PDB file of C-alpha atoms in Angstrom:
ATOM      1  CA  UNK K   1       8.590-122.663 -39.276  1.00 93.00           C
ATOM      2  CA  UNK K   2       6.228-123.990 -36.350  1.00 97.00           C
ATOM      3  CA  UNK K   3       5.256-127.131 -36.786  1.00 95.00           C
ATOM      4  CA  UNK K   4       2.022-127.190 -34.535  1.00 97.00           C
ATOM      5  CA  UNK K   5      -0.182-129.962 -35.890  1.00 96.00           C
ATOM      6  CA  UNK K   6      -0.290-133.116 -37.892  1.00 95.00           C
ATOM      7  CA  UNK K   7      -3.268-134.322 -39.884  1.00 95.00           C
ATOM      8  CA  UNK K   8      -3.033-137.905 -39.737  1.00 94.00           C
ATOM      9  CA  UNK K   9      -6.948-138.771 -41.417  1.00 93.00           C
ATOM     10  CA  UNK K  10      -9.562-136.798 -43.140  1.00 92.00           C
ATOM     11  CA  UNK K  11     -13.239-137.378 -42.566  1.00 91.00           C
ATOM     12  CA  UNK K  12     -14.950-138.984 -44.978  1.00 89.00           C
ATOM     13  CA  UNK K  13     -17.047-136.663 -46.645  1.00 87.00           C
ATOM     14  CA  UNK K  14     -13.707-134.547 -47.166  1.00 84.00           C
ATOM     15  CA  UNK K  15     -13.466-134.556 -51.539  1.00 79.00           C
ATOM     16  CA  UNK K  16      -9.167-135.558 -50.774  1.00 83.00           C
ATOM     17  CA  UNK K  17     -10.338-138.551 -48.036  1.00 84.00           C
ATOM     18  CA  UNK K  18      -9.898-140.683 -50.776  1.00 84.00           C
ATOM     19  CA  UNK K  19      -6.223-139.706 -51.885  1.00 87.00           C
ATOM     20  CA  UNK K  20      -5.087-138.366 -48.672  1.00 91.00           C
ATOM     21  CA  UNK K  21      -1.801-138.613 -47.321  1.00 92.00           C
ATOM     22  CA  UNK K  22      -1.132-136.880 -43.833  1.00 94.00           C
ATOM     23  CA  UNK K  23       0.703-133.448 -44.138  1.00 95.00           C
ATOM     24  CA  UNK K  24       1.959-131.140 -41.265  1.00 96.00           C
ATOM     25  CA  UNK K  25       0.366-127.586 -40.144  1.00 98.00           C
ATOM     26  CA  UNK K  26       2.432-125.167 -39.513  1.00 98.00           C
ATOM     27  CA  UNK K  27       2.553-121.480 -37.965  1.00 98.00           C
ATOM     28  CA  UNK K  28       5.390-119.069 -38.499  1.00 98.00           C
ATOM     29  CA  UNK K  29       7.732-117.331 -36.126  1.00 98.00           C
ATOM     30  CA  UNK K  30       9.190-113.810 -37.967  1.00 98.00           C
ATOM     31  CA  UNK K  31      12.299-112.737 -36.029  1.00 97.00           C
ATOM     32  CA  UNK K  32      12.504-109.106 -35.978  1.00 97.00           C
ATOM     33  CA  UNK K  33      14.131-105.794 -34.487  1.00 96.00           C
ATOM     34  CA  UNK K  34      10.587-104.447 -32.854  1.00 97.00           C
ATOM     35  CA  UNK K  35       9.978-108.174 -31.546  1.00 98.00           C
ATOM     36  CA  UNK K  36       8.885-111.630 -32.810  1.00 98.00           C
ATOM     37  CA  UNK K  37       5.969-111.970 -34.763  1.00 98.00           C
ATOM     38  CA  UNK K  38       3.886-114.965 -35.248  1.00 98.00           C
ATOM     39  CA  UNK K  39       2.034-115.885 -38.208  1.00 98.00           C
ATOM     40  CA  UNK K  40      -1.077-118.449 -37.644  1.00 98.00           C
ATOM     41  CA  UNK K  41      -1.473-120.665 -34.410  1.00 98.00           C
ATOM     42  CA  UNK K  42      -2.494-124.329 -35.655  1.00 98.00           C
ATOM     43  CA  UNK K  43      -5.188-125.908 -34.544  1.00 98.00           C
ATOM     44  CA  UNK K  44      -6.900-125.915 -30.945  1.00 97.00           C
ATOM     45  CA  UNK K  45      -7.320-128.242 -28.440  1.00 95.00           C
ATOM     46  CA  UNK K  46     -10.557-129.918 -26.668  1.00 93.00           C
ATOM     47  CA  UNK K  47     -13.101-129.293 -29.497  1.00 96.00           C
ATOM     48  CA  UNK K  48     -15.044-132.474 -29.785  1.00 95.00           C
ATOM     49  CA  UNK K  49     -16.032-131.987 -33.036  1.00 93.00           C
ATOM     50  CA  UNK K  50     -12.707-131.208 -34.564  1.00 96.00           C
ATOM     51  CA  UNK K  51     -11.085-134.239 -33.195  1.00 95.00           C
ATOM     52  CA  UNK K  52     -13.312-137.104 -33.732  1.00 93.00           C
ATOM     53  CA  UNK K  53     -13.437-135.823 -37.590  1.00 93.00           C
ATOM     54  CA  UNK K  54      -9.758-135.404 -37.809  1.00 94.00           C
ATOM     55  CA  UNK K  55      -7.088-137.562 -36.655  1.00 94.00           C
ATOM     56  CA  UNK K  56      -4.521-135.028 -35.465  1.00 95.00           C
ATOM     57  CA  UNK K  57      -1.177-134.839 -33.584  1.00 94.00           C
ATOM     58  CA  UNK K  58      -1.318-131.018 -32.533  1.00 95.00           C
ATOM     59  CA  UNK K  59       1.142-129.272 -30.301  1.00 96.00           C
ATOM     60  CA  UNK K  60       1.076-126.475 -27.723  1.00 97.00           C
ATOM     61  CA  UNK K  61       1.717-122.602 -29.667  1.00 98.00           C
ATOM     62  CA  UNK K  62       3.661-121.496 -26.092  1.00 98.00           C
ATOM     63  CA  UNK K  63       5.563-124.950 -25.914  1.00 97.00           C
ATOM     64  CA  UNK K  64       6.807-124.412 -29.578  1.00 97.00           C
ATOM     65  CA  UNK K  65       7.759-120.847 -29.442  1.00 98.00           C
ATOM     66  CA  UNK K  66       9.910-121.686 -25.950  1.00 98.00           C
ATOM     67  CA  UNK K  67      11.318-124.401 -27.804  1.00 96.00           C
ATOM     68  CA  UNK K  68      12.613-121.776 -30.316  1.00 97.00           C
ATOM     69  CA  UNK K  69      14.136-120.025 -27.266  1.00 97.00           C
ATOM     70  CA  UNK K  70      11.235-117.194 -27.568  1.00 98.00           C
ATOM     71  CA  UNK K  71       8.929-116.222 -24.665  1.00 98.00           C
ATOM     72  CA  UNK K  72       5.238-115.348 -25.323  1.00 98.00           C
ATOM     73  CA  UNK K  73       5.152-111.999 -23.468  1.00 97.00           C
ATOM     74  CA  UNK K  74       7.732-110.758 -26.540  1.00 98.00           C
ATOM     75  CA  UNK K  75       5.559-111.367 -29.368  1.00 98.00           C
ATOM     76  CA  UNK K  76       4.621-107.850 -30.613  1.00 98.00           C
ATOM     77  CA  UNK K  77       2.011-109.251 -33.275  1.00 98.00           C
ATOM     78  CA  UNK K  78       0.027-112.461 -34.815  1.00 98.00           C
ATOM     79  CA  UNK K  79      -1.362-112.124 -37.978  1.00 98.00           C
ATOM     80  CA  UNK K  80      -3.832-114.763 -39.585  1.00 98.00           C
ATOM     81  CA  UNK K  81      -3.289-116.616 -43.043  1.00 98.00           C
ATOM     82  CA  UNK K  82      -7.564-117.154 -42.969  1.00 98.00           C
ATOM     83  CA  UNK K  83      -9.491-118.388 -40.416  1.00 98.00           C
ATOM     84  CA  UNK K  84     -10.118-121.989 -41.276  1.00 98.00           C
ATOM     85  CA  UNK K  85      -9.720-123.861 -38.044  1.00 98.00           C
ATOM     86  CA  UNK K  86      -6.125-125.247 -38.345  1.00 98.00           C
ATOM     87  CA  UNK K  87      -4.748-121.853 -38.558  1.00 98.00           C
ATOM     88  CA  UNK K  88      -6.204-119.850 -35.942  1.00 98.00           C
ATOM     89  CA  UNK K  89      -6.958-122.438 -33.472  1.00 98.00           C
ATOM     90  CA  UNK K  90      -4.448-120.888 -30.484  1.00 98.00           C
ATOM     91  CA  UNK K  91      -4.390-117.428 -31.326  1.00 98.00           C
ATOM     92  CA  UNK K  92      -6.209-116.941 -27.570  1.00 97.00           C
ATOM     93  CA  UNK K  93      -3.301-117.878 -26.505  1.00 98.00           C
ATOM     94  CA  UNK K  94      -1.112-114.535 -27.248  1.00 98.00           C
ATOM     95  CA  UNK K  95      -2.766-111.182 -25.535  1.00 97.00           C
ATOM     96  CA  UNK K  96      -1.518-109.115 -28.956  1.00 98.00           C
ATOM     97  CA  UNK K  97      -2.752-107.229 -31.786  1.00 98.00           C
ATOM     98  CA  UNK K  98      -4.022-109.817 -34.535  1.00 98.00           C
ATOM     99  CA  UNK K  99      -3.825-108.362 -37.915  1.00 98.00           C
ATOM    100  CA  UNK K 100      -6.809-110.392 -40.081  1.00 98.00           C
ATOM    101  CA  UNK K 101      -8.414-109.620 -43.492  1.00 98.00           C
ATOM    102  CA  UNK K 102     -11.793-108.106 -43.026  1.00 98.00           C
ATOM    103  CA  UNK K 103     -12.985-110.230 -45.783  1.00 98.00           C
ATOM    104  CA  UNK K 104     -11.689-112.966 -43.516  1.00 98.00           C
ATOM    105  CA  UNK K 105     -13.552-112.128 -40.787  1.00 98.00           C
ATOM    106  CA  UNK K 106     -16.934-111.597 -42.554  1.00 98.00           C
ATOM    107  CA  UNK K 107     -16.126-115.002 -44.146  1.00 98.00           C
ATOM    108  CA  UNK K 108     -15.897-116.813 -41.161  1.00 98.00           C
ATOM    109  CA  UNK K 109     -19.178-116.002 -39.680  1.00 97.00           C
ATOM    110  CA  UNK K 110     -20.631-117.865 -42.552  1.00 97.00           C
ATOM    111  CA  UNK K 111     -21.899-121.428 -40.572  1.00 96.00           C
ATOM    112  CA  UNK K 112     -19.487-124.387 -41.369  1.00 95.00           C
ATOM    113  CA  UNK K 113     -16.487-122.318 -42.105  1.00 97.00           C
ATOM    114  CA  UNK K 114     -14.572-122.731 -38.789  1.00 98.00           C
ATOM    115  CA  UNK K 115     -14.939-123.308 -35.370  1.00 98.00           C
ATOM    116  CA  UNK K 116     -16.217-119.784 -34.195  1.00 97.00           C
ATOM    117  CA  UNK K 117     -14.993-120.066 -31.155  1.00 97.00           C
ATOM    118  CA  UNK K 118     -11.554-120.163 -32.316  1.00 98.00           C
ATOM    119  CA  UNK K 119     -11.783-117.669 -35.330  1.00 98.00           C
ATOM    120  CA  UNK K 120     -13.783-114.847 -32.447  1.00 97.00           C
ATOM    121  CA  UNK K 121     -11.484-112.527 -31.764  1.00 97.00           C
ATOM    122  CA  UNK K 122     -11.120-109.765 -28.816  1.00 97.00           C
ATOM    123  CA  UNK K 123     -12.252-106.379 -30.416  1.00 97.00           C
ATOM    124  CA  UNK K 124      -9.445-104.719 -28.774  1.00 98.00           C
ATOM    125  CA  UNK K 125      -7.025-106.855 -30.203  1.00 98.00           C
ATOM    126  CA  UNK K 126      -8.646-106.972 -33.754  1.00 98.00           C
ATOM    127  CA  UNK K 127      -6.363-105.354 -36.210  1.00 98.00           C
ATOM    128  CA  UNK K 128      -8.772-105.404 -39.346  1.00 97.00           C
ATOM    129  CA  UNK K 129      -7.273-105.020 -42.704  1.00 97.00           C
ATOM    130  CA  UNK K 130      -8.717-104.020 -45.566  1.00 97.00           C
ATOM    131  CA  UNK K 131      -5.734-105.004 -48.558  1.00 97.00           C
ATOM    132  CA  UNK K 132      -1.915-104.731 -48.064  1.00 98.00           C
ATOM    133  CA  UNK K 133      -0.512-103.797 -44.818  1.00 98.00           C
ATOM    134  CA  UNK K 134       3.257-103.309 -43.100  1.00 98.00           C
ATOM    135  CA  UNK K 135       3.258-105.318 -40.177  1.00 98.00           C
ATOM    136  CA  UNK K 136       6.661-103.991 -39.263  1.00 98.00           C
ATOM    137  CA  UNK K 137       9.418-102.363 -41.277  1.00 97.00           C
ATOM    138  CA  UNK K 138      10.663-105.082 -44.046  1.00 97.00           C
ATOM    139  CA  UNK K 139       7.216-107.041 -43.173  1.00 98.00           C
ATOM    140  CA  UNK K 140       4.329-106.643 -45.211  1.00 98.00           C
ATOM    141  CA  UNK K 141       1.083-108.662 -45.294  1.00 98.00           C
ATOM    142  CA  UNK K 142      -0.006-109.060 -48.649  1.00 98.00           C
ATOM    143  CA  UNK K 143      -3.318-109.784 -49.891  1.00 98.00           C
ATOM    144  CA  UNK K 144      -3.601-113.067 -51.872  1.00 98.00           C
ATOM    145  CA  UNK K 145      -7.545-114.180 -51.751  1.00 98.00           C
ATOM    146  CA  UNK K 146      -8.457-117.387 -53.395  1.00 98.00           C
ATOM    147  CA  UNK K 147      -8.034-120.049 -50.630  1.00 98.00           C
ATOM    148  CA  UNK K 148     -10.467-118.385 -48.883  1.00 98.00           C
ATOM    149  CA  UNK K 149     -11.660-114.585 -49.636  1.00 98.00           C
ATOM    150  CA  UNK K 150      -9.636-112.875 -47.203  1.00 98.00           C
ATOM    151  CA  UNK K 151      -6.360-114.558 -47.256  1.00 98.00           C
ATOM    152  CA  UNK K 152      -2.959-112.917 -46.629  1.00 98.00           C
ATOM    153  CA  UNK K 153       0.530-114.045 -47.529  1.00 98.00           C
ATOM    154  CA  UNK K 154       3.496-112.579 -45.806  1.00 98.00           C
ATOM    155  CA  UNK K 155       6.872-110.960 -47.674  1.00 98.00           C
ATOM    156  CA  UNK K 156       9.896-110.495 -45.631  1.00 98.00           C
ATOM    157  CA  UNK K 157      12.567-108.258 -47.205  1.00 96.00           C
ATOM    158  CA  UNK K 158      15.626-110.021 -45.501  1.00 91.00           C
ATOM    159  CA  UNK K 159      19.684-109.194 -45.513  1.00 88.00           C
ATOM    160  CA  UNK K 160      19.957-111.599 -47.924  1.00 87.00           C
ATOM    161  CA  UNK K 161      16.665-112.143 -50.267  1.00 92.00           C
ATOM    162  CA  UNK K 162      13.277-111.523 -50.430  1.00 97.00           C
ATOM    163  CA  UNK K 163      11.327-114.777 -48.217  1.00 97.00           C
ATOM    164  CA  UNK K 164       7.684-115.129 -48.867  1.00 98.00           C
ATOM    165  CA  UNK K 165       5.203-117.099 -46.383  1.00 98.00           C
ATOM    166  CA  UNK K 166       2.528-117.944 -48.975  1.00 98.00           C
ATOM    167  CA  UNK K 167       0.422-120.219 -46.395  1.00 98.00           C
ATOM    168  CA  UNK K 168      -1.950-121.848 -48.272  1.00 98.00           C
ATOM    169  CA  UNK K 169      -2.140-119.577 -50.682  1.00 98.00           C
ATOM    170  CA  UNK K 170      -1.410-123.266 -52.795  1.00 98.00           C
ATOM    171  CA  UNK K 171      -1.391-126.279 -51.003  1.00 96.00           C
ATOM    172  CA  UNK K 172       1.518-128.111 -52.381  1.00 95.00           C
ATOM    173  CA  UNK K 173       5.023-126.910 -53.175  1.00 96.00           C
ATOM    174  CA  UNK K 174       5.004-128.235 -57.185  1.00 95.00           C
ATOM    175  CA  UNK K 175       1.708-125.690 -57.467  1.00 96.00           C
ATOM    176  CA  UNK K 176       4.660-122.912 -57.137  1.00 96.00           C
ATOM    177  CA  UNK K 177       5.419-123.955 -60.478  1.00 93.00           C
ATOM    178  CA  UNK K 178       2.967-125.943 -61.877  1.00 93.00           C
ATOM    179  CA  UNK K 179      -0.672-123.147 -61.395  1.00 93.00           C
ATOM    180  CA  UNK K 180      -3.739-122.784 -59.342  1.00 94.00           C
ATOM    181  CA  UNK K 181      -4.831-125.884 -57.469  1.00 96.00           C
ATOM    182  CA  UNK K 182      -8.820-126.630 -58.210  1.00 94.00           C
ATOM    183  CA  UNK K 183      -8.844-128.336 -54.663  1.00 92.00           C
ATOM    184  CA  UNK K 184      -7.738-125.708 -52.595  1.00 96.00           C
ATOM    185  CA  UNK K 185     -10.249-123.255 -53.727  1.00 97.00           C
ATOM    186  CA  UNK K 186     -13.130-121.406 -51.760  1.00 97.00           C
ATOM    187  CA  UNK K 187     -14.840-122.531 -54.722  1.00 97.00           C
ATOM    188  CA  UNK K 188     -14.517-122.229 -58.525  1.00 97.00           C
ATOM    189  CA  UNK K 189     -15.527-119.173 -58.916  1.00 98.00           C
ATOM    190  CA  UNK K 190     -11.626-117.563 -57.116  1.00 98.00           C
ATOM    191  CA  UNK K 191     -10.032-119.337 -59.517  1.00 98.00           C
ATOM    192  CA  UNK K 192      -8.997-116.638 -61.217  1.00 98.00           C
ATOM    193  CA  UNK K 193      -8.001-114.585 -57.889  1.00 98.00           C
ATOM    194  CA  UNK K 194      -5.960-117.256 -57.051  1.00 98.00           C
ATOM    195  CA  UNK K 195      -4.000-117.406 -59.980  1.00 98.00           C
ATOM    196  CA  UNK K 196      -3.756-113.333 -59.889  1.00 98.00           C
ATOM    197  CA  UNK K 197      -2.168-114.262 -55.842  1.00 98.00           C
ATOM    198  CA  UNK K 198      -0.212-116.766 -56.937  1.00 97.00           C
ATOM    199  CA  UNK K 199       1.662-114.436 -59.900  1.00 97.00           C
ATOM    200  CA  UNK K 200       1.594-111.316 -57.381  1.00 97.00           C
ATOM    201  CA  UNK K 201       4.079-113.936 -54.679  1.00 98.00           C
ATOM    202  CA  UNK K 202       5.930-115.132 -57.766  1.00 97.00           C
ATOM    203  CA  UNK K 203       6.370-111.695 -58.880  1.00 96.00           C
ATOM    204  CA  UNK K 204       8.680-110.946 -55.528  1.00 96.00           C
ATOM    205  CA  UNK K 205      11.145-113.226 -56.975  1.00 95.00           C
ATOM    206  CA  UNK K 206      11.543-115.033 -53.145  1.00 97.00           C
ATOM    207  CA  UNK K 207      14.593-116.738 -52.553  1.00 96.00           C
ATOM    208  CA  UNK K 208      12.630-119.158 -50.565  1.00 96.00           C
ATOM    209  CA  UNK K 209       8.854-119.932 -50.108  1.00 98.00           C
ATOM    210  CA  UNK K 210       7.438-121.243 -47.233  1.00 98.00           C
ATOM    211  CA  UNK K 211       3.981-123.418 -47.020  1.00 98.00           C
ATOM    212  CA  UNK K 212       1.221-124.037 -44.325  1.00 98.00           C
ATOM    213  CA  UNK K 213       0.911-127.675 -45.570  1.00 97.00           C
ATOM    214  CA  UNK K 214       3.987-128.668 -47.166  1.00 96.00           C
ATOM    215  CA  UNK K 215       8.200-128.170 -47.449  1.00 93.00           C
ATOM    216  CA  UNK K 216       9.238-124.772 -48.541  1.00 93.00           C
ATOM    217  CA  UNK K 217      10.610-124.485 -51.460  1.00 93.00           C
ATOM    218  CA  UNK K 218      14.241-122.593 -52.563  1.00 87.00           C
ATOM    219  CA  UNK K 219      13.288-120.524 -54.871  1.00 72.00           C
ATOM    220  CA  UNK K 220      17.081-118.350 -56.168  1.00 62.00           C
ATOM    221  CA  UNK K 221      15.546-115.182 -58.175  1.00 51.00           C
ATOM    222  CA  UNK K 222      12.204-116.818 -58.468  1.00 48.00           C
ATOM    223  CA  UNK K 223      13.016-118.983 -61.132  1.00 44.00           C
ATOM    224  CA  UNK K 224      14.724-122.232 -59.793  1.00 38.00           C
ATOM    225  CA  UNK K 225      12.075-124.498 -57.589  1.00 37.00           C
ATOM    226  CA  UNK K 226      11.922-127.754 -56.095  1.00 32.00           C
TER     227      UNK K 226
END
């Protein structure tokens, strides 16, 4: 995992302000024979708006990946999770194809759902998807809407177990176990889609989950869990 961002406060209209507690971002770096592939980029930098709403502690995408001993210019792909601003926030930063949702992409030109800016992406880079898609052999994005209408989860068929990136397909790890999260819907009405997502990761039987917002979770034969 990258860990590119902190949230440290919420703004006060947020519905968790309240309860929060901070909790890290994090992007995903896929280490494969065609190349590296990263999943989500955290959240930008300089955007007035974003940080005097948020209290964050956000790192540099290139500075993380050389600290994982990878160069930039290697990355063969970046896929997006969704395009809420602390997930696509540096993806200008990599010059490669970006493999989003096209649900995603209509749903972030919808005003108030990101930073546009951030979410825009170069029409010869665009890579739009419309369901499941093989990002690279052993590497497939699948589509889990609910968060948002166009999310995507990756599944990595490694040497030694199946490894699922759900994002934030759920929020916390315990929601592996535990069902559908009413706060980390689009809105009530994807309830239902999210639960259908959630069964569709569980139903890879991961040996390990991994989460944009939380630990991952071990996860032997898709029974055991944290």
């Amino acid at each position: 995992m990258l860990r590119l961002s902190e949230i440290v406060s919420l703004p006060g209209w947020h519905p968790e302000a309240a309860s929060f507690v901070p909790f890290a971002v994090h992007g995903f770096l896929i280490h494969h024979p065609d190349g590296p592939i990263v999943f989500d980029t955290g959240i930008g930098h300089g955007n007035a708006d974003i940080d005097s709403a948020y209290g964050h502690k956000s790192e540099d995408l290139i500075a993380e990946l050389h600290r994982h001993h990878v160069d930039e210019r290697d990355i063969v792909c970046l896929a997006n999770s969704h395009l809420h601003f602390d997930h696509c926030g540096q993806n200008h930063k990599l010059r490669v194809p970006i493999f989003v949702q096209g649900a995603e992409q209509a749903a972030a030109q919808e005003p108030g759902y990101t930073i546009p800016e951030w979410a825009a992406i170069d029409p010869v880079l665009a890579r739009m998807v419309d369901g499941d898609i093989e990002l690279a052999p052993g590497v497939r994005a699948l589509l889990t809407p609910g968060h948002t209408p166009g999310h995507q989860s990756i599944v990595i068929d490694a040497a030694d177990g199946c490894i699922v990136i759900a994002a934030q397909c759920i929020f916390r790890a315990s929601a592996w176990s535990d069902g559908v999260e009413d706060t980390n819907l689009h809105d009530p009405s994807w309830r239902e889609a999210a639960a259908e997502s959630l069964n569709r990761l569980r139903a890879c039987a991961p040996t390990q989950v991994l989460l944009s917002h939380d630990v991952a979770i071990d996860a032997p034969n898709g029974q055991n869990f944290k």
